């Protein structure tokens, strides 16, 4: 049997689930004579400390964090509970790329009718699109985000007289200069094991890998934006001026320490990774916006980020929405998220008020978060689909082959293969595919 999926119908499905469980509405508050108890599955560190602030100020709505092993295990566990018809929490921390999967499974309630009119304005359009799937529905409140930036060894750039690249052509030229000055040094690496990184690079170029039109999904991986990104990196790898080792390996970590890795295209959370892996290089790095395909229209992609959704099994949806909104937009809550969970808030204004000092690793760049805030505003919209896991697995497999081949043509072919694998899986899973 083929299954079709219409975004606008999910709210009706959520109501149906609640009716079958004996509840009159997803917004019911339950017994008002006793405190409402909400369960919150989350995996970010120290969220319980932030929730303690809420609980002390709201004795009528008490939230309990049930710590999960990670993003993927939490989603798998939730899908199992939804299928079983019981056992789901009231709230779930969900990465943006997981939202379509949860919506397709009727796991997230449409909360668009229970939020304030000012909530949308707190977030960049690209982030808001991730929790609405481009529809009038709303499936979660954005929590944190990972706008991508360019990190570089300022001392090496100064020594070699290289200007910070503002375009990808300038980045390629800088890569050649650095590698020519020392054959062991590279401006960056192409990582065939980090699908999220490549997704962000494609997003910056204007890609959106999935789309939905009525009942039908489309897969748009093998289109010009992603092809352009693959050809660019494949060309640099083939030329030999960019490294080809995966990130987060001992060899890559060593390169950060010794200076053979002169740059890193990463996200706003990179200072924590650099501080942990290359502590001795503190004060030598700086951050800048990503090089651009078109400097007249700045854009970036996101690598990481999560949201807070209300599940369709919650019998206290109204209270859950109230908490989720507070958690991700209240200045005190966001400040606590920054200080305890070490996130970059999706709420732009709250982020600005909470992030008043540069990370210690970037003490030489006092305007670090000003740069990050400007970059975050330029995140391009990007649609995920219900089988992100398949596409990401296909990336790892196909680009591992391309990385071994070290040819531009192999990189472009990897994109075509990703498209086929992802599309075939949607069809096999019973979705209508355009």
PDB file of N, CA and C in Angstrom, residues 118-191:
ATOM      1  N   UNK A 118       4.027  36.964  18.501  1.00  0.00           N
ATOM      2  CA  UNK A 118       5.374  37.532  18.440  1.00  0.00           C
ATOM      3  C   UNK A 118       6.471  36.478  18.373  1.00  0.00           C
ATOM      4  N   UNK A 119       6.123  35.214  18.499  1.00  0.00           N
ATOM      5  CA  UNK A 119       7.148  34.169  18.584  1.00  0.00           C
ATOM      6  C   UNK A 119       7.915  34.045  17.270  1.00  0.00           C
ATOM      7  N   UNK A 120       7.217  34.044  16.157  1.00  0.00           N
ATOM      8  CA  UNK A 120       7.869  33.870  14.854  1.00  0.00           C
ATOM      9  C   UNK A 120       8.955  34.905  14.626  1.00  0.00           C
ATOM     10  N   UNK A 121       8.706  36.133  15.026  1.00  0.00           N
ATOM     11  CA  UNK A 121       9.649  37.215  14.786  1.00  0.00           C
ATOM     12  C   UNK A 121      10.959  37.083  15.533  1.00  0.00           C
ATOM     13  N   UNK A 122      11.029  36.168  16.492  1.00  0.00           N
ATOM     14  CA  UNK A 122      12.266  35.984  17.249  1.00  0.00           C
ATOM     15  C   UNK A 122      13.309  35.192  16.473  1.00  0.00           C
ATOM     16  N   UNK A 123      12.905  34.577  15.362  1.00  0.00           N
ATOM     17  CA  UNK A 123      13.806  33.645  14.685  1.00  0.00           C
ATOM     18  C   UNK A 123      14.009  34.032  13.218  1.00  0.00           C
ATOM     19  N   UNK A 124      15.182  33.698  12.709  1.00  0.00           N
ATOM     20  CA  UNK A 124      15.485  33.930  11.301  1.00  0.00           C
ATOM     21  C   UNK A 124      14.563  33.077  10.434  1.00  0.00           C
ATOM     22  N   UNK A 125      14.280  33.571   9.232  1.00  0.00           N
ATOM     23  CA  UNK A 125      13.339  32.872   8.349  1.00  0.00           C
ATOM     24  C   UNK A 125      13.782  31.435   8.061  1.00  0.00           C
ATOM     25  N   UNK A 126      15.076  31.240   7.855  1.00  0.00           N
ATOM     26  CA  UNK A 126      15.565  29.901   7.541  1.00  0.00           C
ATOM     27  C   UNK A 126      15.320  28.917   8.672  1.00  0.00           C
ATOM     28  N   UNK A 127      15.484  29.382   9.910  1.00  0.00           N
ATOM     29  CA  UNK A 127      15.247  28.529  11.076  1.00  0.00           C
ATOM     30  C   UNK A 127      13.754  28.256  11.243  1.00  0.00           C
ATOM     31  N   UNK A 128      12.936  29.290  11.067  1.00  0.00           N
ATOM     32  CA  UNK A 128      11.486  29.106  11.196  1.00  0.00           C
ATOM     33  C   UNK A 128      10.969  28.109  10.165  1.00  0.00           C
ATOM     34  N   UNK A 129      11.515  28.164   8.972  1.00  0.00           N
ATOM     35  CA  UNK A 129      11.118  27.229   7.920  1.00  0.00           C
ATOM     36  C   UNK A 129      11.367  25.781   8.349  1.00  0.00           C
ATOM     37  N   UNK A 130      12.420  25.571   9.137  1.00  0.00           N
ATOM     38  CA  UNK A 130      12.769  24.217   9.566  1.00  0.00           C
ATOM     39  C   UNK A 130      11.739  23.611  10.503  1.00  0.00           C
ATOM     40  N   UNK A 131      10.997  24.465  11.231  1.00  0.00           N
ATOM     41  CA  UNK A 131      10.006  23.933  12.169  1.00  0.00           C
ATOM     42  C   UNK A 131       8.576  24.037  11.639  1.00  0.00           C
ATOM     43  N   UNK A 132       8.420  24.642  10.470  1.00  0.00           N
ATOM     44  CA  UNK A 132       7.099  24.699   9.838  1.00  0.00           C
ATOM     45  C   UNK A 132       7.017  23.819   8.603  1.00  0.00           C
ATOM     46  N   UNK A 133       8.178  23.373   8.101  1.00  0.00           N
ATOM     47  CA  UNK A 133       8.268  22.626   6.843  1.00  0.00           C
ATOM     48  C   UNK A 133       7.658  23.424   5.689  1.00  0.00           C
ATOM     49  N   UNK A 134       7.762  24.748   5.789  1.00  0.00           N
ATOM     50  CA  UNK A 134       7.263  25.605   4.730  1.00  0.00           C
ATOM     51  C   UNK A 134       5.752  25.705   4.669  1.00  0.00           C
ATOM     52  N   UNK A 135       5.068  25.271   5.729  1.00  0.00           N
ATOM     53  CA  UNK A 135       3.600  25.275   5.744  1.00  0.00           C
ATOM     54  C   UNK A 135       3.092  26.276   6.777  1.00  0.00           C
ATOM     55  N   UNK A 136       1.787  26.293   6.989  1.00  0.00           N
ATOM     56  CA  UNK A 136       1.201  27.143   8.018  1.00  0.00           C
ATOM     57  C   UNK A 136       1.203  26.463   9.383  1.00  0.00           C
ATOM     58  N   UNK A 137       1.591  25.224   9.416  1.00  0.00           N
ATOM     59  CA  UNK A 137       1.657  24.494  10.683  1.00  0.00           C
ATOM     60  C   UNK A 137       2.950  24.865  11.417  1.00  0.00           C
ATOM     61  N   UNK A 138       3.026  24.517  12.695  1.00  0.00           N
ATOM     62  CA  UNK A 138       4.232  24.721  13.495  1.00  0.00           C
ATOM     63  C   UNK A 138       4.431  23.474  14.347  1.00  0.00           C
ATOM     64  N   UNK A 139       5.578  22.839  14.198  1.00  0.00           N
ATOM     65  CA  UNK A 139       5.811  21.554  14.845  1.00  0.00           C
ATOM     66  C   UNK A 139       6.801  21.606  16.001  1.00  0.00           C
ATOM     67  N   UNK A 140       7.434  22.753  16.229  1.00  0.00           N
ATOM     68  CA  UNK A 140       8.384  22.873  17.333  1.00  0.00           C
ATOM     69  C   UNK A 140       8.788  24.336  17.481  1.00  0.00           C
ATOM     70  N   UNK A 141       9.377  24.667  18.620  1.00  0.00           N
ATOM     71  CA  UNK A 141       9.951  25.987  18.850  1.00  0.00           C
ATOM     72  C   UNK A 141      11.470  25.854  18.692  1.00  0.00           C
ATOM     73  N   UNK A 142      12.097  26.643  17.828  1.00  0.00           N
ATOM     74  CA  UNK A 142      13.550  26.538  17.662  1.00  0.00           C
ATOM     75  C   UNK A 142      14.281  26.797  18.979  1.00  0.00           C
ATOM     76  N   UNK A 143      15.340  26.034  19.217  1.00  0.00           N
ATOM     77  CA  UNK A 143      16.117  26.212  20.439  1.00  0.00           C
ATOM     78  C   UNK A 143      17.517  26.753  20.137  1.00  0.00           C
ATOM     79  N   UNK A 144      18.291  25.985  19.406  1.00  0.00           N
ATOM     80  CA  UNK A 144      19.635  26.441  19.075  1.00  0.00           C
ATOM     81  C   UNK A 144      19.897  26.210  17.599  1.00  0.00           C
ATOM     82  N   UNK A 145      20.952  26.795  17.117  1.00  0.00           N
ATOM     83  CA  UNK A 145      21.266  26.701  15.699  1.00  0.00           C
ATOM     84  C   UNK A 145      22.774  26.681  15.510  1.00  0.00           C
ATOM     85  N   UNK A 146      23.201  26.318  14.307  1.00  0.00           N
ATOM     86  CA  UNK A 146      24.630  26.199  14.036  1.00  0.00           C
ATOM     87  C   UNK A 146      25.032  26.895  12.760  1.00  0.00           C
ATOM     88  N   UNK A 147      24.891  28.235  12.678  1.00  0.00           N
ATOM     89  CA  UNK A 147      25.315  28.934  11.468  1.00  0.00           C
ATOM     90  C   UNK A 147      26.793  28.682  11.184  1.00  0.00           C
ATOM     91  N   UNK A 148      27.089  28.418   9.934  1.00  0.00           N
ATOM     92  CA  UNK A 148      28.453  28.065   9.566  1.00  0.00           C
ATOM     93  C   UNK A 148      29.310  29.307   9.317  1.00  0.00           C
ATOM     94  N   UNK A 149      30.569  29.206   9.735  1.00  0.00           N
ATOM     95  CA  UNK A 149      31.524  30.295   9.633  1.00  0.00           C
ATOM     96  C   UNK A 149      32.869  29.750   9.151  1.00  0.00           C
ATOM     97  N   UNK A 150      33.756  30.654   8.843  1.00  0.00           N
ATOM     98  CA  UNK A 150      35.101  30.278   8.404  1.00  0.00           C
ATOM     99  C   UNK A 150      36.088  30.612   9.517  1.00  0.00           C
ATOM    100  N   UNK A 151      36.770  29.586  10.013  1.00  0.00           N
ATOM    101  CA  UNK A 151      37.784  29.757  11.058  1.00  0.00           C
ATOM    102  C   UNK A 151      39.162  29.606  10.433  1.00  0.00           C
ATOM    103  N   UNK A 152      40.074  30.495  10.783  1.00  0.00           N
ATOM    104  CA  UNK A 152      41.389  30.459  10.144  1.00  0.00           C
ATOM    105  C   UNK A 152      42.473  30.893  11.124  1.00  0.00           C
ATOM    106  N   UNK A 153      43.692  30.414  10.891  1.00  0.00           N
ATOM    107  CA  UNK A 153      44.845  30.794  11.691  1.00  0.00           C
ATOM    108  C   UNK A 153      45.305  32.179  11.244  1.00  0.00           C
ATOM    109  N   UNK A 154      44.966  33.181  12.027  1.00  0.00           N
ATOM    110  CA  UNK A 154      45.275  34.564  11.659  1.00  0.00           C
ATOM    111  C   UNK A 154      46.777  34.797  11.554  1.00  0.00           C
ATOM    112  N   UNK A 155      47.552  34.097  12.387  1.00  0.00           N
ATOM    113  CA  UNK A 155      49.008  34.295  12.341  1.00  0.00           C
ATOM    114  C   UNK A 155      49.600  33.788  11.030  1.00  0.00           C
ATOM    115  N   UNK A 156      49.086  32.683  10.522  1.00  0.00           N
ATOM    116  CA  UNK A 156      49.581  32.137   9.254  1.00  0.00           C
ATOM    117  C   UNK A 156      49.167  33.043   8.093  1.00  0.00           C
ATOM    118  N   UNK A 157      47.936  33.514   8.114  1.00  0.00           N
ATOM    119  CA  UNK A 157      47.473  34.420   7.062  1.00  0.00           C
ATOM    120  C   UNK A 157      48.323  35.684   7.032  1.00  0.00           C
ATOM    121  N   UNK A 158      48.618  36.201   8.210  1.00  0.00           N
ATOM    122  CA  UNK A 158      49.433  37.428   8.278  1.00  0.00           C
ATOM    123  C   UNK A 158      50.853  37.176   7.778  1.00  0.00           C
ATOM    124  N   UNK A 159      51.419  36.049   8.178  1.00  0.00           N
ATOM    125  CA  UNK A 159      52.780  35.714   7.761  1.00  0.00           C
ATOM    126  C   UNK A 159      52.900  35.589   6.247  1.00  0.00           C
ATOM    127  N   UNK A 160      51.881  34.989   5.612  1.00  0.00           N
ATOM    128  CA  UNK A 160      51.925  34.760   4.169  1.00  0.00           C
ATOM    129  C   UNK A 160      51.291  35.910   3.378  1.00  0.00           C
ATOM    130  N   UNK A 161      50.789  36.908   4.076  1.00  0.00           N
ATOM    131  CA  UNK A 161      50.199  38.050   3.388  1.00  0.00           C
ATOM    132  C   UNK A 161      48.906  37.728   2.662  1.00  0.00           C
ATOM    133  N   UNK A 162      48.114  36.825   3.228  1.00  0.00           N
ATOM    134  CA  UNK A 162      46.863  36.398   2.593  1.00  0.00           C
ATOM    135  C   UNK A 162      45.690  37.175   3.194  1.00  0.00           C
ATOM    136  N   UNK A 163      44.860  37.733   2.346  1.00  0.00           N
ATOM    137  CA  UNK A 163      43.639  38.384   2.811  1.00  0.00           C
ATOM    138  C   UNK A 163      42.590  37.321   3.115  1.00  0.00           C
ATOM    139  N   UNK A 164      41.733  37.596   4.079  1.00  0.00           N
ATOM    140  CA  UNK A 164      40.669  36.649   4.419  1.00  0.00           C
ATOM    141  C   UNK A 164      39.745  36.510   3.214  1.00  0.00           C
ATOM    142  N   UNK A 165      39.550  35.294   2.713  1.00  0.00           N
ATOM    143  CA  UNK A 165      38.745  35.118   1.492  1.00  0.00           C
ATOM    144  C   UNK A 165      37.275  35.464   1.714  1.00  0.00           C
ATOM    145  N   UNK A 166      36.721  36.205   0.787  1.00  0.00           N
ATOM    146  CA  UNK A 166      35.298  36.545   0.846  1.00  0.00           C
ATOM    147  C   UNK A 166      34.495  35.788  -0.200  1.00  0.00           C
ATOM    148  N   UNK A 167      35.175  35.149  -1.153  1.00  0.00           N
ATOM    149  CA  UNK A 167      34.510  34.334  -2.175  1.00  0.00           C
ATOM    150  C   UNK A 167      35.184  32.974  -2.218  1.00  0.00           C
ATOM    151  N   UNK A 168      34.516  32.020  -2.852  1.00  0.00           N
ATOM    152  CA  UNK A 168      35.097  30.688  -2.957  1.00  0.00           C
ATOM    153  C   UNK A 168      36.293  30.670  -3.913  1.00  0.00           C
ATOM    154  N   UNK A 169      36.320  31.565  -4.895  1.00  0.00           N
ATOM    155  CA  UNK A 169      37.503  31.676  -5.748  1.00  0.00           C
ATOM    156  C   UNK A 169      38.700  32.143  -4.925  1.00  0.00           C
ATOM    157  N   UNK A 170      38.468  33.097  -4.035  1.00  0.00           N
ATOM    158  CA  UNK A 170      39.552  33.583  -3.172  1.00  0.00           C
ATOM    159  C   UNK A 170      39.985  32.505  -2.182  1.00  0.00           C
ATOM    160  N   UNK A 171      39.032  31.705  -1.705  1.00  0.00           N
ATOM    161  CA  UNK A 171      39.389  30.595  -0.814  1.00  0.00           C
ATOM    162  C   UNK A 171      40.312  29.613  -1.526  1.00  0.00           C
ATOM    163  N   UNK A 172      39.984  29.276  -2.770  1.00  0.00           N
ATOM    164  CA  UNK A 172      40.819  28.352  -3.538  1.00  0.00           C
ATOM    165  C   UNK A 172      42.223  28.930  -3.737  1.00  0.00           C
ATOM    166  N   UNK A 173      42.300  30.226  -4.013  1.00  0.00           N
ATOM    167  CA  UNK A 173      43.605  30.865  -4.197  1.00  0.00           C
ATOM    168  C   UNK A 173      44.411  30.835  -2.903  1.00  0.00           C
ATOM    169  N   UNK A 174      43.746  31.096  -1.774  1.00  0.00           N
ATOM    170  CA  UNK A 174      44.434  31.041  -0.483  1.00  0.00           C
ATOM    171  C   UNK A 174      44.910  29.627  -0.179  1.00  0.00           C
ATOM    172  N   UNK A 175      44.094  28.627  -0.533  1.00  0.00           N
ATOM    173  CA  UNK A 175      44.486  27.232  -0.309  1.00  0.00           C
ATOM    174  C   UNK A 175      45.747  26.892  -1.092  1.00  0.00           C
ATOM    175  N   UNK A 176      45.821  27.383  -2.307  1.00  0.00           N
ATOM    176  CA  UNK A 176      47.013  27.126  -3.133  1.00  0.00           C
ATOM    177  C   UNK A 176      48.250  27.793  -2.543  1.00  0.00           C
ATOM    178  N   UNK A 177      48.096  29.014  -2.084  1.00  0.00           N
ATOM    179  CA  UNK A 177      49.231  29.742  -1.504  1.00  0.00           C
ATOM    180  C   UNK A 177      49.752  29.045  -0.254  1.00  0.00           C
ATOM    181  N   UNK A 178      48.855  28.639   0.607  1.00  0.00           N
ATOM    182  CA  UNK A 178      49.252  27.981   1.859  1.00  0.00           C
ATOM    183  C   UNK A 178      49.944  26.655   1.588  1.00  0.00           C
ATOM    184  N   UNK A 179      49.394  25.872   0.669  1.00  0.00           N
ATOM    185  CA  UNK A 179      49.981  24.568   0.386  1.00  0.00           C
ATOM    186  C   UNK A 179      51.318  24.705  -0.340  1.00  0.00           C
ATOM    187  N   UNK A 180      51.442  25.737  -1.171  1.00  0.00           N
ATOM    188  CA  UNK A 180      52.713  25.966  -1.869  1.00  0.00           C
ATOM    189  C   UNK A 180      53.801  26.396  -0.893  1.00  0.00           C
ATOM    190  N   UNK A 181      53.425  27.154   0.136  1.00  0.00           N
ATOM    191  CA  UNK A 181      54.408  27.615   1.121  1.00  0.00           C
ATOM    192  C   UNK A 181      54.923  26.465   1.973  1.00  0.00           C
ATOM    193  N   UNK A 182      54.071  25.476   2.218  1.00  0.00           N
ATOM    194  CA  UNK A 182      54.469  24.291   2.980  1.00  0.00           C
ATOM    195  C   UNK A 182      53.582  23.135   2.539  1.00  0.00           C
ATOM    196  N   UNK A 183      54.145  22.140   1.854  1.00  0.00           N
ATOM    197  CA  UNK A 183      53.341  21.027   1.324  1.00  0.00           C
ATOM    198  C   UNK A 183      52.585  20.227   2.386  1.00  0.00           C
ATOM    199  N   UNK A 184      52.937  20.413   3.656  1.00  0.00           N
ATOM    200  CA  UNK A 184      52.230  19.709   4.723  1.00  0.00           C
ATOM    201  C   UNK A 184      51.009  20.478   5.222  1.00  0.00           C
ATOM    202  N   UNK A 185      50.876  21.729   4.788  1.00  0.00           N
ATOM    203  CA  UNK A 185      49.817  22.588   5.306  1.00  0.00           C
ATOM    204  C   UNK A 185      48.629  22.658   4.340  1.00  0.00           C
ATOM    205  N   UNK A 186      47.437  22.698   4.926  1.00  0.00           N
ATOM    206  CA  UNK A 186      46.204  22.805   4.133  1.00  0.00           C
ATOM    207  C   UNK A 186      45.271  23.827   4.787  1.00  0.00           C
ATOM    208  N   UNK A 187      44.553  24.560   3.941  1.00  0.00           N
ATOM    209  CA  UNK A 187      43.588  25.525   4.456  1.00  0.00           C
ATOM    210  C   UNK A 187      42.365  24.826   5.032  1.00  0.00           C
ATOM    211  N   UNK A 188      42.096  23.618   4.599  1.00  0.00           N
ATOM    212  CA  UNK A 188      40.955  22.873   5.111  1.00  0.00           C
ATOM    213  C   UNK A 188      40.973  21.455   4.596  1.00  0.00           C
ATOM    214  N   UNK A 189      39.921  20.730   4.935  1.00  0.00           N
ATOM    215  CA  UNK A 189      39.823  19.354   4.493  1.00  0.00           C
ATOM    216  C   UNK A 189      38.413  19.079   3.991  1.00  0.00           C
ATOM    217  N   UNK A 190      38.308  18.172   3.049  1.00  0.00           N
ATOM    218  CA  UNK A 190      36.983  17.678   2.655  1.00  0.00           C
ATOM    219  C   UNK A 190      36.721  16.419   3.463  1.00  0.00           C
ATOM    220  N   UNK A 191      35.629  16.433   4.219  1.00  0.00           N
ATOM    221  CA  UNK A 191      35.339  15.319   5.118  1.00  0.00           C
ATOM    222  C   UNK A 191      34.198  14.473   4.574  1.00  0.00           C
TER     223      UNK A 191
END
